[in-house]
Structures are given as structure tokens and as C-alpha cells.
Amino acid sequence: QARNLARGIGKIAKTDRIDARVIARFAQIVELPEPVKVSPAQIELKQLLMRRGKIMKMIQAERNRKRFAQRDVMENIKETIDFLSQQKTKMERKIEFLRKSNPDIAAKVKILCQQKGVGKLTAITMIGLLPEIGELERRKITALVGLAPYSRESGKFKGKRFVSGGRRYVRHALYMPALVAIQHDKHFATFYNRLRERGKPPKVAIIATMRKLLVRLNATMHTSMEKNQKCA
């Protein structure tokens, strides 16, 4: 965002002096959210989740290469996939150990898993990659993840609304839970079917369901945090 501002005000060159001035001006113009306190365990959890995601991408890339590989190369790819799969399992064990050994993370996972469609891995991903969950109001949390619809209008022109930016790993983690919620949660099924009946494409309806699911999880977490604070 700061670099886009620099381009917008004509600062094409990039030096430490220019960057410092642009960042200072950016801080004056843009209302930045309050930083969220993150525990060392949450930082470690985030790193483990990100590393697991990178390993999964590498595994998929190797599988794609298998289609055109022959003999020795095929054997090498298989060995690489086996090694990466072992590393993925290793990361998952470390993530599970961290969940069990940290009461705060374990409690938050339990809260999120109350929602139909949200499994343990999805809950852990939400906590690790979205520590703001439960602390922001609905519009801010959906914008942060990249599920808030933005208008595209100019004069008489009214384009389709779109979602953009945000934390794509969290969006990816919400996709399958949203599909499961549509099938097994009456509230989400009604919401999704109503959108389809109004002519919304399946993808648009699913994204809207993901947004609604995120809002519910955020509200659930917020309510539970408030209760814990009162009890304390």
C-alpha cells in the first residue's frame, strides 16, 4: 500500500530517504488497525502452517511433473514426493503437539470446531493465520481475509462487485467448510439456495457463504472470549 501511494504521488525512484517520507505520509493518511497481541506459540503455529502449505505446493508441483517424466526422472520424482510427504507429516505432528500443549490454542480450536463443517485443521489454520478472529467487527474481519465485496461503479456504469486481496490461505481454508456447511447446516443451506434462486452463479454464492461462515466464527469466538474475561 505504501509503495502504491509512492507511485500515486509521482515518487518512481526508490531510496531509503524516499521510502521514509512515503511511509510517514502513509501513516498520516491511512487509519491502521490496532496491532493484535500474538503469543510465541501463535507465531510458531503460523510458521508451521505456512511451511506445511509450501510443502504441499512442492508435492503438487512434483506430481504435475510425473505426467511427462520417464524412467530415471520418474524414479527421482517419486523419491522426492516420498520425502516431501514425510516432511508434511512431520509438520502436522508438530502442529498437533503445539495444539495439545497450549491450552489457549486448544480452547480456541474447540470453540471453532463447534460449527458444522469446521474440522480441527481448519480451526488451527484460522487461529494461526488469523489471530484477529474474535477481536474485530464483521466488516473488518471479512475485509482482512479478502471476502468483503467491493463495488465498481462510475457514473451510470455499475460493474459486478468483487473480492480482492486479503489472506488467501485463510480463504482457501474456508472453502471446503463452507461446502460442508451448505450440505449439513440448515441455516447456510437456506442462504446458499436463496442466492442461487436469485440467479447468482455457484462461485458467487459459495464466496458469500464463506463470508457468512467467517462472520459466524468471528462472532462465536468473540462471545467465548467475553465470557472467559467475565469469569476471570
mmCIF file with all atom_site columns, C-alpha atoms in Angstrom:
data_model
loop_
_atom_site.group_PDB
_atom_site.id
_atom_site.type_symbol
_atom_site.label_atom_id
_atom_site.label_alt_id
_atom_site.label_comp_id
_atom_site.label_asym_id
_atom_site.label_entity_id
_atom_site.label_seq_id
_atom_site.pdbx_PDB_ins_code
_atom_site.Cartn_x
_atom_site.Cartn_y
_atom_site.Cartn_z
_atom_site.occupancy
_atom_site.B_iso_or_equiv
_atom_site.pdbx_formal_charge
_atom_site.auth_seq_id
_atom_site.auth_comp_id
_atom_site.auth_asym_id
_atom_site.auth_atom_id
_atom_site.pdbx_PDB_model_num
ATOM 1   C CA . GLN A 1 1   ? 0.000   0.000   0.000   1.00 0.00 ? 1   GLN A CA 1
ATOM 2   C CA . ALA A 1 2   ? 2.808   2.409   0.858   1.00 0.00 ? 2   ALA A CA 1
ATOM 3   C CA . ARG A 1 3   ? 4.548   1.653   -2.442  1.00 0.00 ? 3   ARG A CA 1
ATOM 4   C CA . ASN A 1 4   ? 1.303   2.226   -4.380  1.00 0.00 ? 4   ASN A CA 1
ATOM 5   C CA . LEU A 1 5   ? 0.999   5.596   -2.629  1.00 0.00 ? 5   LEU A CA 1
ATOM 6   C CA . ALA A 1 6   ? 4.547   6.456   -3.720  1.00 0.00 ? 6   ALA A CA 1
ATOM 7   C CA . ARG A 1 7   ? 3.663   5.754   -7.353  1.00 0.00 ? 7   ARG A CA 1
ATOM 8   C CA . GLY A 1 8   ? 0.435   7.715   -6.994  1.00 0.00 ? 8   GLY A CA 1
ATOM 9   C CA . ILE A 1 9   ? 2.256   10.867  -5.860  1.00 0.00 ? 9   ILE A CA 1
ATOM 10  C CA . GLY A 1 10  ? 4.924   10.507  -8.533  1.00 0.00 ? 10  GLY A CA 1
ATOM 11  C CA . LYS A 1 11  ? 7.756   9.007   -6.470  1.00 0.00 ? 11  LYS A CA 1
ATOM 12  C CA . ILE A 1 12  ? 9.013   6.496   -9.014  1.00 0.00 ? 12  ILE A CA 1
ATOM 13  C CA . ALA A 1 13  ? 12.559  6.267   -7.652  1.00 0.00 ? 13  ALA A CA 1
ATOM 14  C CA . LYS A 1 14  ? 13.101  4.100   -4.584  1.00 0.00 ? 14  LYS A CA 1
ATOM 15  C CA . THR A 1 15  ? 15.631  5.091   -1.931  1.00 0.00 ? 15  THR A CA 1
ATOM 16  C CA . ASP A 1 16  ? 15.682  4.873   1.861   1.00 0.00 ? 16  ASP A CA 1
ATOM 17  C CA . ARG A 1 17  ? 15.048  8.617   2.125   1.00 0.00 ? 17  ARG A CA 1
ATOM 18  C CA . ILE A 1 18  ? 12.051  8.483   -0.264  1.00 0.00 ? 18  ILE A CA 1
ATOM 19  C CA . ASP A 1 19  ? 10.681  5.361   1.436   1.00 0.00 ? 19  ASP A CA 1
ATOM 20  C CA . ALA A 1 20  ? 10.887  7.010   4.852   1.00 0.00 ? 20  ALA A CA 1
ATOM 21  C CA . ARG A 1 21  ? 8.951   10.058  3.668   1.00 0.00 ? 21  ARG A CA 1
ATOM 22  C CA . VAL A 1 22  ? 6.308   7.990   1.886   1.00 0.00 ? 22  VAL A CA 1
ATOM 23  C CA . ILE A 1 23  ? 5.818   5.680   4.895   1.00 0.00 ? 23  ILE A CA 1
ATOM 24  C CA . ALA A 1 24  ? 5.434   8.722   7.174   1.00 0.00 ? 24  ALA A CA 1
ATOM 25  C CA . ARG A 1 25  ? 2.853   10.215  4.820   1.00 0.00 ? 25  ARG A CA 1
ATOM 26  C CA . PHE A 1 26  ? 1.089   6.859   4.514   1.00 0.00 ? 26  PHE A CA 1
ATOM 27  C CA . ALA A 1 27  ? 0.785   6.655   8.318   1.00 0.00 ? 27  ALA A CA 1
ATOM 28  C CA . GLN A 1 28  ? -0.777  10.142  8.376   1.00 0.00 ? 28  GLN A CA 1
ATOM 29  C CA . ILE A 1 29  ? -3.374  9.323   5.711   1.00 0.00 ? 29  ILE A CA 1
ATOM 30  C CA . VAL A 1 30  ? -4.337  5.706   6.386   1.00 0.00 ? 30  VAL A CA 1
ATOM 31  C CA . GLU A 1 31  ? -6.082  4.588   9.560   1.00 0.00 ? 31  GLU A CA 1
ATOM 32  C CA . LEU A 1 32  ? -4.168  1.472   10.505  1.00 0.00 ? 32  LEU A CA 1
ATOM 33  C CA . PRO A 1 33  ? -5.762  -1.217  12.706  1.00 0.00 ? 33  PRO A CA 1
ATOM 34  C CA . GLU A 1 34  ? -4.563  -1.725  16.252  1.00 0.00 ? 34  GLU A CA 1
ATOM 35  C CA . PRO A 1 35  ? -1.887  -4.435  16.375  1.00 0.00 ? 35  PRO A CA 1
ATOM 36  C CA . VAL A 1 36  ? -3.086  -7.739  17.785  1.00 0.00 ? 36  VAL A CA 1
ATOM 37  C CA . LYS A 1 37  ? -1.056  -9.315  20.554  1.00 0.00 ? 37  LYS A CA 1
ATOM 38  C CA . VAL A 1 38  ? 0.301   -12.644 19.348  1.00 0.00 ? 38  VAL A CA 1
ATOM 39  C CA . SER A 1 39  ? 1.861   -15.202 21.663  1.00 0.00 ? 39  SER A CA 1
ATOM 40  C CA . PRO A 1 40  ? 5.122   -17.020 20.827  1.00 0.00 ? 40  PRO A CA 1
ATOM 41  C CA . ALA A 1 41  ? 3.056   -20.197 20.384  1.00 0.00 ? 41  ALA A CA 1
ATOM 42  C CA . GLN A 1 42  ? 0.858   -18.490 17.778  1.00 0.00 ? 42  GLN A CA 1
ATOM 43  C CA . ILE A 1 43  ? 3.937   -17.238 15.915  1.00 0.00 ? 43  ILE A CA 1
ATOM 44  C CA . GLU A 1 44  ? 5.342   -20.759 15.861  1.00 0.00 ? 44  GLU A CA 1
ATOM 45  C CA . LEU A 1 45  ? 1.968   -22.143 14.764  1.00 0.00 ? 45  LEU A CA 1
ATOM 46  C CA . LYS A 1 46  ? 1.827   -19.674 11.875  1.00 0.00 ? 46  LYS A CA 1
ATOM 47  C CA . GLN A 1 47  ? 5.303   -20.652 10.706  1.00 0.00 ? 47  GLN A CA 1
ATOM 48  C CA . LEU A 1 48  ? 4.455   -24.361 10.860  1.00 0.00 ? 48  LEU A CA 1
ATOM 49  C CA . LEU A 1 49  ? 1.228   -23.835 8.906   1.00 0.00 ? 49  LEU A CA 1
ATOM 50  C CA . MET A 1 50  ? 2.957   -21.734 6.261   1.00 0.00 ? 50  MET A CA 1
ATOM 51  C CA . ARG A 1 51  ? 5.709   -24.319 5.908   1.00 0.00 ? 51  ARG A CA 1
ATOM 52  C CA . ARG A 1 52  ? 3.145   -27.113 5.550   1.00 0.00 ? 52  ARG A CA 1
ATOM 53  C CA . GLY A 1 53  ? 1.441   -25.102 2.814   1.00 0.00 ? 53  GLY A CA 1
ATOM 54  C CA . LYS A 1 54  ? 4.734   -24.633 0.944   1.00 0.00 ? 54  LYS A CA 1
ATOM 55  C CA . ILE A 1 55  ? 5.494   -28.344 1.169   1.00 0.00 ? 55  ILE A CA 1
ATOM 56  C CA . MET A 1 56  ? 2.050   -29.218 -0.208  1.00 0.00 ? 56  MET A CA 1
ATOM 57  C CA . LYS A 1 57  ? 2.705   -26.904 -3.170  1.00 0.00 ? 57  LYS A CA 1
ATOM 58  C CA . MET A 1 58  ? 6.017   -28.627 -3.820  1.00 0.00 ? 58  MET A CA 1
ATOM 59  C CA . ILE A 1 59  ? 4.339   -32.042 -3.698  1.00 0.00 ? 59  ILE A CA 1
ATOM 60  C CA . GLN A 1 60  ? 1.706   -30.918 -6.202  1.00 0.00 ? 60  GLN A CA 1
ATOM 61  C CA . ALA A 1 61  ? 4.406   -29.498 -8.492  1.00 0.00 ? 61  ALA A CA 1
ATOM 62  C CA . GLU A 1 62  ? 6.272   -32.825 -8.453  1.00 0.00 ? 62  GLU A CA 1
ATOM 63  C CA . ARG A 1 63  ? 3.054   -34.735 -9.197  1.00 0.00 ? 63  ARG A CA 1
ATOM 64  C CA . ASN A 1 64  ? 2.467   -32.492 -12.196 1.00 0.00 ? 64  ASN A CA 1
ATOM 65  C CA . ARG A 1 65  ? 5.962   -33.297 -13.479 1.00 0.00 ? 65  ARG A CA 1
ATOM 66  C CA . LYS A 1 66  ? 5.265   -37.034 -13.233 1.00 0.00 ? 66  LYS A CA 1
ATOM 67  C CA . ARG A 1 67  ? 2.949   -36.870 -16.236 1.00 0.00 ? 67  ARG A CA 1
ATOM 68  C CA . PHE A 1 68  ? 5.841   -36.195 -18.606 1.00 0.00 ? 68  PHE A CA 1
ATOM 69  C CA . ALA A 1 69  ? 8.709   -37.943 -16.811 1.00 0.00 ? 69  ALA A CA 1
ATOM 70  C CA . GLN A 1 70  ? 10.330  -41.199 -17.886 1.00 0.00 ? 70  GLN A CA 1
ATOM 71  C CA . ARG A 1 71  ? 12.482  -43.820 -16.189 1.00 0.00 ? 71  ARG A CA 1
ATOM 72  C CA . ASP A 1 72  ? 15.221  -42.281 -14.016 1.00 0.00 ? 72  ASP A CA 1
ATOM 73  C CA . VAL A 1 73  ? 13.494  -38.925 -13.773 1.00 0.00 ? 73  VAL A CA 1
ATOM 74  C CA . MET A 1 74  ? 10.229  -40.613 -12.769 1.00 0.00 ? 74  MET A CA 1
ATOM 75  C CA . GLU A 1 75  ? 12.037  -42.560 -10.059 1.00 0.00 ? 75  GLU A CA 1
ATOM 76  C CA . ASN A 1 76  ? 13.664  -39.388 -8.751  1.00 0.00 ? 76  ASN A CA 1
ATOM 77  C CA . ILE A 1 77  ? 10.308  -37.587 -8.670  1.00 0.00 ? 77  ILE A CA 1
ATOM 78  C CA . LYS A 1 78  ? 8.751   -40.440 -6.697  1.00 0.00 ? 78  LYS A CA 1
ATOM 79  C CA . GLU A 1 79  ? 11.587  -40.294 -4.186  1.00 0.00 ? 79  GLU A CA 1
ATOM 80  C CA . THR A 1 80  ? 11.166  -36.544 -3.875  1.00 0.00 ? 80  THR A CA 1
ATOM 81  C CA . ILE A 1 81  ? 7.417   -36.884 -3.319  1.00 0.00 ? 81  ILE A CA 1
ATOM 82  C CA . ASP A 1 82  ? 8.016   -39.526 -0.631  1.00 0.00 ? 82  ASP A CA 1
ATOM 83  C CA . PHE A 1 83  ? 10.493  -37.252 1.138   1.00 0.00 ? 83  PHE A CA 1
ATOM 84  C CA . LEU A 1 84  ? 8.190   -34.222 0.950   1.00 0.00 ? 84  LEU A CA 1
ATOM 85  C CA . SER A 1 85  ? 5.258   -36.309 2.204   1.00 0.00 ? 85  SER A CA 1
ATOM 86  C CA . GLN A 1 86  ? 7.316   -37.306 5.224   1.00 0.00 ? 86  GLN A CA 1
ATOM 87  C CA . GLN A 1 87  ? 8.149   -33.652 5.880   1.00 0.00 ? 87  GLN A CA 1
ATOM 88  C CA . LYS A 1 88  ? 4.458   -32.737 5.587   1.00 0.00 ? 88  LYS A CA 1
ATOM 89  C CA . THR A 1 89  ? 3.591   -35.414 8.145   1.00 0.00 ? 89  THR A CA 1
ATOM 90  C CA . LYS A 1 90  ? 6.366   -34.081 10.387  1.00 0.00 ? 90  LYS A CA 1
ATOM 91  C CA . MET A 1 91  ? 4.913   -30.569 10.227  1.00 0.00 ? 91  MET A CA 1
ATOM 92  C CA . GLU A 1 92  ? 1.426   -31.893 11.014  1.00 0.00 ? 92  GLU A CA 1
ATOM 93  C CA . ARG A 1 93  ? 2.726   -33.740 14.079  1.00 0.00 ? 93  ARG A CA 1
ATOM 94  C CA . LYS A 1 94  ? 4.414   -30.577 15.322  1.00 0.00 ? 94  LYS A CA 1
ATOM 95  C CA . ILE A 1 95  ? 1.201   -28.612 14.753  1.00 0.00 ? 95  ILE A CA 1
ATOM 96  C CA . GLU A 1 96  ? -0.804  -31.205 16.678  1.00 0.00 ? 96  GLU A CA 1
ATOM 97  C CA . PHE A 1 97  ? 1.728   -31.238 19.519  1.00 0.00 ? 97  PHE A CA 1
ATOM 98  C CA . LEU A 1 98  ? 1.563   -27.446 19.721  1.00 0.00 ? 98  LEU A CA 1
ATOM 99  C CA . ARG A 1 99  ? -2.234  -27.584 19.886  1.00 0.00 ? 99  ARG A CA 1
ATOM 100 C CA . LYS A 1 100 ? -2.238  -30.131 22.696  1.00 0.00 ? 100 LYS A CA 1
ATOM 101 C CA . SER A 1 101 ? 0.498   -28.409 24.695  1.00 0.00 ? 101 SER A CA 1
ATOM 102 C CA . ASN A 1 102 ? -1.030  -24.928 24.541  1.00 0.00 ? 102 ASN A CA 1
ATOM 103 C CA . PRO A 1 103 ? -4.319  -24.546 26.486  1.00 0.00 ? 103 PRO A CA 1
ATOM 104 C CA . ASP A 1 104 ? -5.250  -21.255 24.788  1.00 0.00 ? 104 ASP A CA 1
ATOM 105 C CA . ILE A 1 105 ? -4.892  -22.673 21.274  1.00 0.00 ? 105 ILE A CA 1
ATOM 106 C CA . ALA A 1 106 ? -6.653  -25.901 22.265  1.00 0.00 ? 106 ALA A CA 1
ATOM 107 C CA . ALA A 1 107 ? -9.587  -23.950 23.721  1.00 0.00 ? 107 ALA A CA 1
ATOM 108 C CA . LYS A 1 108 ? -9.946  -21.796 20.594  1.00 0.00 ? 108 LYS A CA 1
ATOM 109 C CA . VAL A 1 109 ? -9.829  -24.861 18.345  1.00 0.00 ? 109 VAL A CA 1
ATOM 110 C CA . LYS A 1 110 ? -12.622 -26.429 20.391  1.00 0.00 ? 110 LYS A CA 1
ATOM 111 C CA . ILE A 1 111 ? -14.743 -23.276 20.041  1.00 0.00 ? 111 ILE A CA 1
ATOM 112 C CA . LEU A 1 112 ? -14.374 -23.118 16.240  1.00 0.00 ? 112 LEU A CA 1
ATOM 113 C CA . CYS A 1 113 ? -14.992 -26.835 15.799  1.00 0.00 ? 113 CYS A CA 1
ATOM 114 C CA . GLN A 1 114 ? -18.497 -26.405 17.211  1.00 0.00 ? 114 GLN A CA 1
ATOM 115 C CA . GLN A 1 115 ? -19.538 -25.155 13.775  1.00 0.00 ? 115 GLN A CA 1
ATOM 116 C CA . LYS A 1 116 ? -20.570 -27.880 11.320  1.00 0.00 ? 116 LYS A CA 1
ATOM 117 C CA . GLY A 1 117 ? -18.024 -28.186 8.550   1.00 0.00 ? 117 GLY A CA 1
ATOM 118 C CA . VAL A 1 118 ? -15.111 -26.808 10.560  1.00 0.00 ? 118 VAL A CA 1
ATOM 119 C CA . GLY A 1 119 ? -12.591 -29.514 11.370  1.00 0.00 ? 119 GLY A CA 1
ATOM 120 C CA . LYS A 1 120 ? -9.512  -29.431 13.538  1.00 0.00 ? 120 LYS A CA 1
ATOM 121 C CA . LEU A 1 121 ? -7.116  -28.440 10.745  1.00 0.00 ? 121 LEU A CA 1
ATOM 122 C CA . THR A 1 122 ? -9.364  -25.593 9.573   1.00 0.00 ? 122 THR A CA 1
ATOM 123 C CA . ALA A 1 123 ? -9.692  -24.308 13.134  1.00 0.00 ? 123 ALA A CA 1
ATOM 124 C CA . ILE A 1 124 ? -5.931  -24.443 13.701  1.00 0.00 ? 124 ILE A CA 1
ATOM 125 C CA . THR A 1 125 ? -5.358  -22.627 10.392  1.00 0.00 ? 125 THR A CA 1
ATOM 126 C CA . MET A 1 126 ? -7.789  -19.887 11.397  1.00 0.00 ? 126 MET A CA 1
ATOM 127 C CA . ILE A 1 127 ? -6.080  -19.399 14.748  1.00 0.00 ? 127 ILE A CA 1
ATOM 128 C CA . GLY A 1 128 ? -2.566  -19.466 13.327  1.00 0.00 ? 128 GLY A CA 1
ATOM 129 C CA . LEU A 1 129 ? -3.125  -17.294 10.243  1.00 0.00 ? 129 LEU A CA 1
ATOM 130 C CA . LEU A 1 130 ? -5.948  -15.100 11.548  1.00 0.00 ? 130 LEU A CA 1
ATOM 131 C CA . PRO A 1 131 ? -5.112  -14.206 15.183  1.00 0.00 ? 131 PRO A CA 1
ATOM 132 C CA . GLU A 1 132 ? -7.522  -11.248 14.870  1.00 0.00 ? 132 GLU A CA 1
ATOM 133 C CA . ILE A 1 133 ? -10.539 -13.593 14.863  1.00 0.00 ? 133 ILE A CA 1
ATOM 134 C CA . GLY A 1 134 ? -12.919 -12.645 17.634  1.00 0.00 ? 134 GLY A CA 1
ATOM 135 C CA . GLU A 1 135 ? -11.325 -9.209  18.093  1.00 0.00 ? 135 GLU A CA 1
ATOM 136 C CA . LEU A 1 136 ? -12.581 -7.331  15.010  1.00 0.00 ? 136 LEU A CA 1
ATOM 137 C CA . GLU A 1 137 ? -16.104 -6.435  13.930  1.00 0.00 ? 137 GLU A CA 1
ATOM 138 C CA . ARG A 1 138 ? -17.619 -8.281  10.967  1.00 0.00 ? 138 ARG A CA 1
ATOM 139 C CA . ARG A 1 139 ? -16.756 -5.801  8.198   1.00 0.00 ? 139 ARG A CA 1
ATOM 140 C CA . LYS A 1 140 ? -13.125 -5.523  9.227   1.00 0.00 ? 140 LYS A CA 1
ATOM 141 C CA . ILE A 1 141 ? -12.597 -9.276  9.586   1.00 0.00 ? 141 ILE A CA 1
ATOM 142 C CA . THR A 1 142 ? -14.107 -10.032 6.156   1.00 0.00 ? 142 THR A CA 1
ATOM 143 C CA . ALA A 1 143 ? -12.006 -7.281  4.545   1.00 0.00 ? 143 ALA A CA 1
ATOM 144 C CA . LEU A 1 144 ? -8.894  -8.608  6.277   1.00 0.00 ? 144 LEU A CA 1
ATOM 145 C CA . VAL A 1 145 ? -9.425  -12.090 4.836   1.00 0.00 ? 145 VAL A CA 1
ATOM 146 C CA . GLY A 1 146 ? -10.373 -10.729 1.412   1.00 0.00 ? 146 GLY A CA 1
ATOM 147 C CA . LEU A 1 147 ? -14.029 -11.767 1.434   1.00 0.00 ? 147 LEU A CA 1
ATOM 148 C CA . ALA A 1 148 ? -15.579 -8.289  1.550   1.00 0.00 ? 148 ALA A CA 1
ATOM 149 C CA . PRO A 1 149 ? -17.315 -7.369  -1.732  1.00 0.00 ? 149 PRO A CA 1
ATOM 150 C CA . TYR A 1 150 ? -16.100 -4.127  -3.305  1.00 0.00 ? 150 TYR A CA 1
ATOM 151 C CA . SER A 1 151 ? -18.250 -2.001  -5.625  1.00 0.00 ? 151 SER A CA 1
ATOM 152 C CA . ARG A 1 152 ? -17.107 -0.981  -9.099  1.00 0.00 ? 152 ARG A CA 1
ATOM 153 C CA . GLU A 1 153 ? -19.169 1.989   -10.249 1.00 0.00 ? 153 GLU A CA 1
ATOM 154 C CA . SER A 1 154 ? -18.598 5.144   -12.264 1.00 0.00 ? 154 SER A CA 1
ATOM 155 C CA . GLY A 1 155 ? -21.426 7.435   -13.336 1.00 0.00 ? 155 GLY A CA 1
ATOM 156 C CA . LYS A 1 156 ? -24.125 5.266   -14.897 1.00 0.00 ? 156 LYS A CA 1
ATOM 157 C CA . PHE A 1 157 ? -21.794 2.281   -15.113 1.00 0.00 ? 157 PHE A CA 1
ATOM 158 C CA . LYS A 1 158 ? -22.366 -0.346  -12.437 1.00 0.00 ? 158 LYS A CA 1
ATOM 159 C CA . GLY A 1 159 ? -19.954 -3.255  -12.666 1.00 0.00 ? 159 GLY A CA 1
ATOM 160 C CA . LYS A 1 160 ? -20.039 -6.503  -10.762 1.00 0.00 ? 160 LYS A CA 1
ATOM 161 C CA . ARG A 1 161 ? -18.876 -6.399  -7.165  1.00 0.00 ? 161 ARG A CA 1
ATOM 162 C CA . PHE A 1 162 ? -15.687 -8.302  -6.476  1.00 0.00 ? 162 PHE A CA 1
ATOM 163 C CA . VAL A 1 163 ? -13.477 -9.541  -3.638  1.00 0.00 ? 163 VAL A CA 1
ATOM 164 C CA . SER A 1 164 ? -9.790  -8.792  -3.616  1.00 0.00 ? 164 SER A CA 1
ATOM 165 C CA . GLY A 1 165 ? -6.590  -9.087  -1.597  1.00 0.00 ? 165 GLY A CA 1
ATOM 166 C CA . GLY A 1 166 ? -6.588  -10.398 1.931   1.00 0.00 ? 166 GLY A CA 1
ATOM 167 C CA . ARG A 1 167 ? -5.193  -13.596 3.368   1.00 0.00 ? 167 ARG A CA 1
ATOM 168 C CA . ARG A 1 168 ? -5.620  -16.207 0.685   1.00 0.00 ? 168 ARG A CA 1
ATOM 169 C CA . TYR A 1 169 ? -4.541  -19.130 2.872   1.00 0.00 ? 169 TYR A CA 1
ATOM 170 C CA . VAL A 1 170 ? -7.437  -18.379 5.218   1.00 0.00 ? 170 VAL A CA 1
ATOM 171 C CA . ARG A 1 171 ? -9.815  -18.130 2.254   1.00 0.00 ? 171 ARG A CA 1
ATOM 172 C CA . HIS A 1 172 ? -8.592  -21.495 0.999   1.00 0.00 ? 172 HIS A CA 1
ATOM 173 C CA . ALA A 1 173 ? -9.146  -22.977 4.454   1.00 0.00 ? 173 ALA A CA 1
ATOM 174 C CA . LEU A 1 174 ? -12.768 -21.732 4.487   1.00 0.00 ? 174 LEU A CA 1
ATOM 175 C CA . TYR A 1 175 ? -13.737 -23.133 1.085   1.00 0.00 ? 175 TYR A CA 1
ATOM 176 C CA . MET A 1 176 ? -14.373 -26.787 1.992   1.00 0.00 ? 176 MET A CA 1
ATOM 177 C CA . PRO A 1 177 ? -16.011 -25.973 5.363   1.00 0.00 ? 177 PRO A CA 1
ATOM 178 C CA . ALA A 1 178 ? -18.424 -23.690 3.500   1.00 0.00 ? 178 ALA A CA 1
ATOM 179 C CA . LEU A 1 179 ? -19.376 -26.536 1.138   1.00 0.00 ? 179 LEU A CA 1
ATOM 180 C CA . VAL A 1 180 ? -19.913 -28.894 4.082   1.00 0.00 ? 180 VAL A CA 1
ATOM 181 C CA . ALA A 1 181 ? -21.953 -26.256 5.920   1.00 0.00 ? 181 ALA A CA 1
ATOM 182 C CA . ILE A 1 182 ? -24.180 -25.862 2.855   1.00 0.00 ? 182 ILE A CA 1
ATOM 183 C CA . GLN A 1 183 ? -24.892 -29.604 2.955   1.00 0.00 ? 183 GLN A CA 1
ATOM 184 C CA . HIS A 1 184 ? -25.285 -30.119 6.693   1.00 0.00 ? 184 HIS A CA 1
ATOM 185 C CA . ASP A 1 185 ? -26.257 -26.768 8.246   1.00 0.00 ? 185 ASP A CA 1
ATOM 186 C CA . LYS A 1 186 ? -29.828 -25.697 7.516   1.00 0.00 ? 186 LYS A CA 1
ATOM 187 C CA . HIS A 1 187 ? -29.033 -22.009 8.031   1.00 0.00 ? 187 HIS A CA 1
ATOM 188 C CA . PHE A 1 188 ? -26.237 -21.999 5.434   1.00 0.00 ? 188 PHE A CA 1
ATOM 189 C CA . ALA A 1 189 ? -28.134 -24.267 3.050   1.00 0.00 ? 189 ALA A CA 1
ATOM 190 C CA . THR A 1 190 ? -31.082 -21.841 3.035   1.00 0.00 ? 190 THR A CA 1
ATOM 191 C CA . PHE A 1 191 ? -28.742 -18.893 2.500   1.00 0.00 ? 191 PHE A CA 1
ATOM 192 C CA . TYR A 1 192 ? -26.904 -20.556 -0.401  1.00 0.00 ? 192 TYR A CA 1
ATOM 193 C CA . ASN A 1 193 ? -30.097 -21.779 -2.117  1.00 0.00 ? 193 ASN A CA 1
ATOM 194 C CA . ARG A 1 194 ? -31.688 -18.343 -1.827  1.00 0.00 ? 194 ARG A CA 1
ATOM 195 C CA . LEU A 1 195 ? -28.726 -16.792 -3.640  1.00 0.00 ? 195 LEU A CA 1
ATOM 196 C CA . ARG A 1 196 ? -28.884 -19.421 -6.393  1.00 0.00 ? 196 ARG A CA 1
ATOM 197 C CA . GLU A 1 197 ? -32.620 -18.825 -6.830  1.00 0.00 ? 197 GLU A CA 1
ATOM 198 C CA . ARG A 1 198 ? -31.874 -15.120 -7.313  1.00 0.00 ? 198 ARG A CA 1
ATOM 199 C CA . GLY A 1 199 ? -29.620 -16.049 -10.229 1.00 0.00 ? 199 GLY A CA 1
ATOM 200 C CA . LYS A 1 200 ? -26.241 -15.818 -8.515  1.00 0.00 ? 200 LYS A CA 1
ATOM 201 C CA . PRO A 1 201 ? -23.575 -18.095 -10.061 1.00 0.00 ? 201 PRO A CA 1
ATOM 202 C CA . PRO A 1 202 ? -22.425 -21.020 -7.863  1.00 0.00 ? 202 PRO A CA 1
ATOM 203 C CA . LYS A 1 203 ? -18.992 -19.453 -7.270  1.00 0.00 ? 203 LYS A CA 1
ATOM 204 C CA . VAL A 1 204 ? -20.505 -16.155 -6.115  1.00 0.00 ? 204 VAL A CA 1
ATOM 205 C CA . ALA A 1 205 ? -22.916 -17.983 -3.804  1.00 0.00 ? 205 ALA A CA 1
ATOM 206 C CA . ILE A 1 206 ? -20.082 -20.072 -2.310  1.00 0.00 ? 206 ILE A CA 1
ATOM 207 C CA . ILE A 1 207 ? -17.936 -16.986 -1.653  1.00 0.00 ? 207 ILE A CA 1
ATOM 208 C CA . ALA A 1 208 ? -20.912 -15.310 0.030   1.00 0.00 ? 208 ALA A CA 1
ATOM 209 C CA . THR A 1 209 ? -21.351 -18.443 2.158   1.00 0.00 ? 209 THR A CA 1
ATOM 210 C CA . MET A 1 210 ? -17.660 -18.384 3.081   1.00 0.00 ? 210 MET A CA 1
ATOM 211 C CA . ARG A 1 211 ? -18.085 -14.775 4.167   1.00 0.00 ? 211 ARG A CA 1
ATOM 212 C CA . LYS A 1 212 ? -21.132 -15.647 6.276   1.00 0.00 ? 212 LYS A CA 1
ATOM 213 C CA . LEU A 1 213 ? -19.272 -18.584 7.814   1.00 0.00 ? 213 LEU A CA 1
ATOM 214 C CA . LEU A 1 214 ? -16.338 -16.343 8.730   1.00 0.00 ? 214 LEU A CA 1
ATOM 215 C CA . VAL A 1 215 ? -18.692 -13.801 10.329  1.00 0.00 ? 215 VAL A CA 1
ATOM 216 C CA . ARG A 1 216 ? -20.296 -16.541 12.426  1.00 0.00 ? 216 ARG A CA 1
ATOM 217 C CA . LEU A 1 217 ? -16.938 -17.976 13.540  1.00 0.00 ? 217 LEU A CA 1
ATOM 218 C CA . ASN A 1 218 ? -15.740 -14.470 14.422  1.00 0.00 ? 218 ASN A CA 1
ATOM 219 C CA . ALA A 1 219 ? -18.879 -13.806 16.473  1.00 0.00 ? 219 ALA A CA 1
ATOM 220 C CA . THR A 1 220 ? -18.640 -17.180 18.221  1.00 0.00 ? 220 THR A CA 1
ATOM 221 C CA . MET A 1 221 ? -15.020 -16.551 19.157  1.00 0.00 ? 221 MET A CA 1
ATOM 222 C CA . HIS A 1 222 ? -15.823 -13.018 20.354  1.00 0.00 ? 222 HIS A CA 1
ATOM 223 C CA . THR A 1 223 ? -18.660 -14.268 22.586  1.00 0.00 ? 223 THR A CA 1
ATOM 224 C CA . SER A 1 224 ? -16.477 -17.001 24.101  1.00 0.00 ? 224 SER A CA 1
ATOM 225 C CA . MET A 1 225 ? -13.641 -14.543 24.772  1.00 0.00 ? 225 MET A CA 1
ATOM 226 C CA . GLU A 1 226 ? -16.037 -12.178 26.526  1.00 0.00 ? 226 GLU A CA 1
ATOM 227 C CA . LYS A 1 227 ? -17.343 -14.994 28.730  1.00 0.00 ? 227 LYS A CA 1
ATOM 228 C CA . ASN A 1 228 ? -13.823 -16.033 29.675  1.00 0.00 ? 228 ASN A CA 1
ATOM 229 C CA . GLN A 1 229 ? -12.918 -12.451 30.600  1.00 0.00 ? 229 GLN A CA 1
ATOM 230 C CA . LYS A 1 230 ? -16.000 -12.155 32.853  1.00 0.00 ? 230 LYS A CA 1
ATOM 231 C CA . CYS A 1 231 ? -15.188 -15.448 34.562  1.00 0.00 ? 231 CYS A CA 1
ATOM 232 C CA . ALA A 1 232 ? -11.605 -14.295 35.111  1.00 0.00 ? 232 ALA A CA 1
#
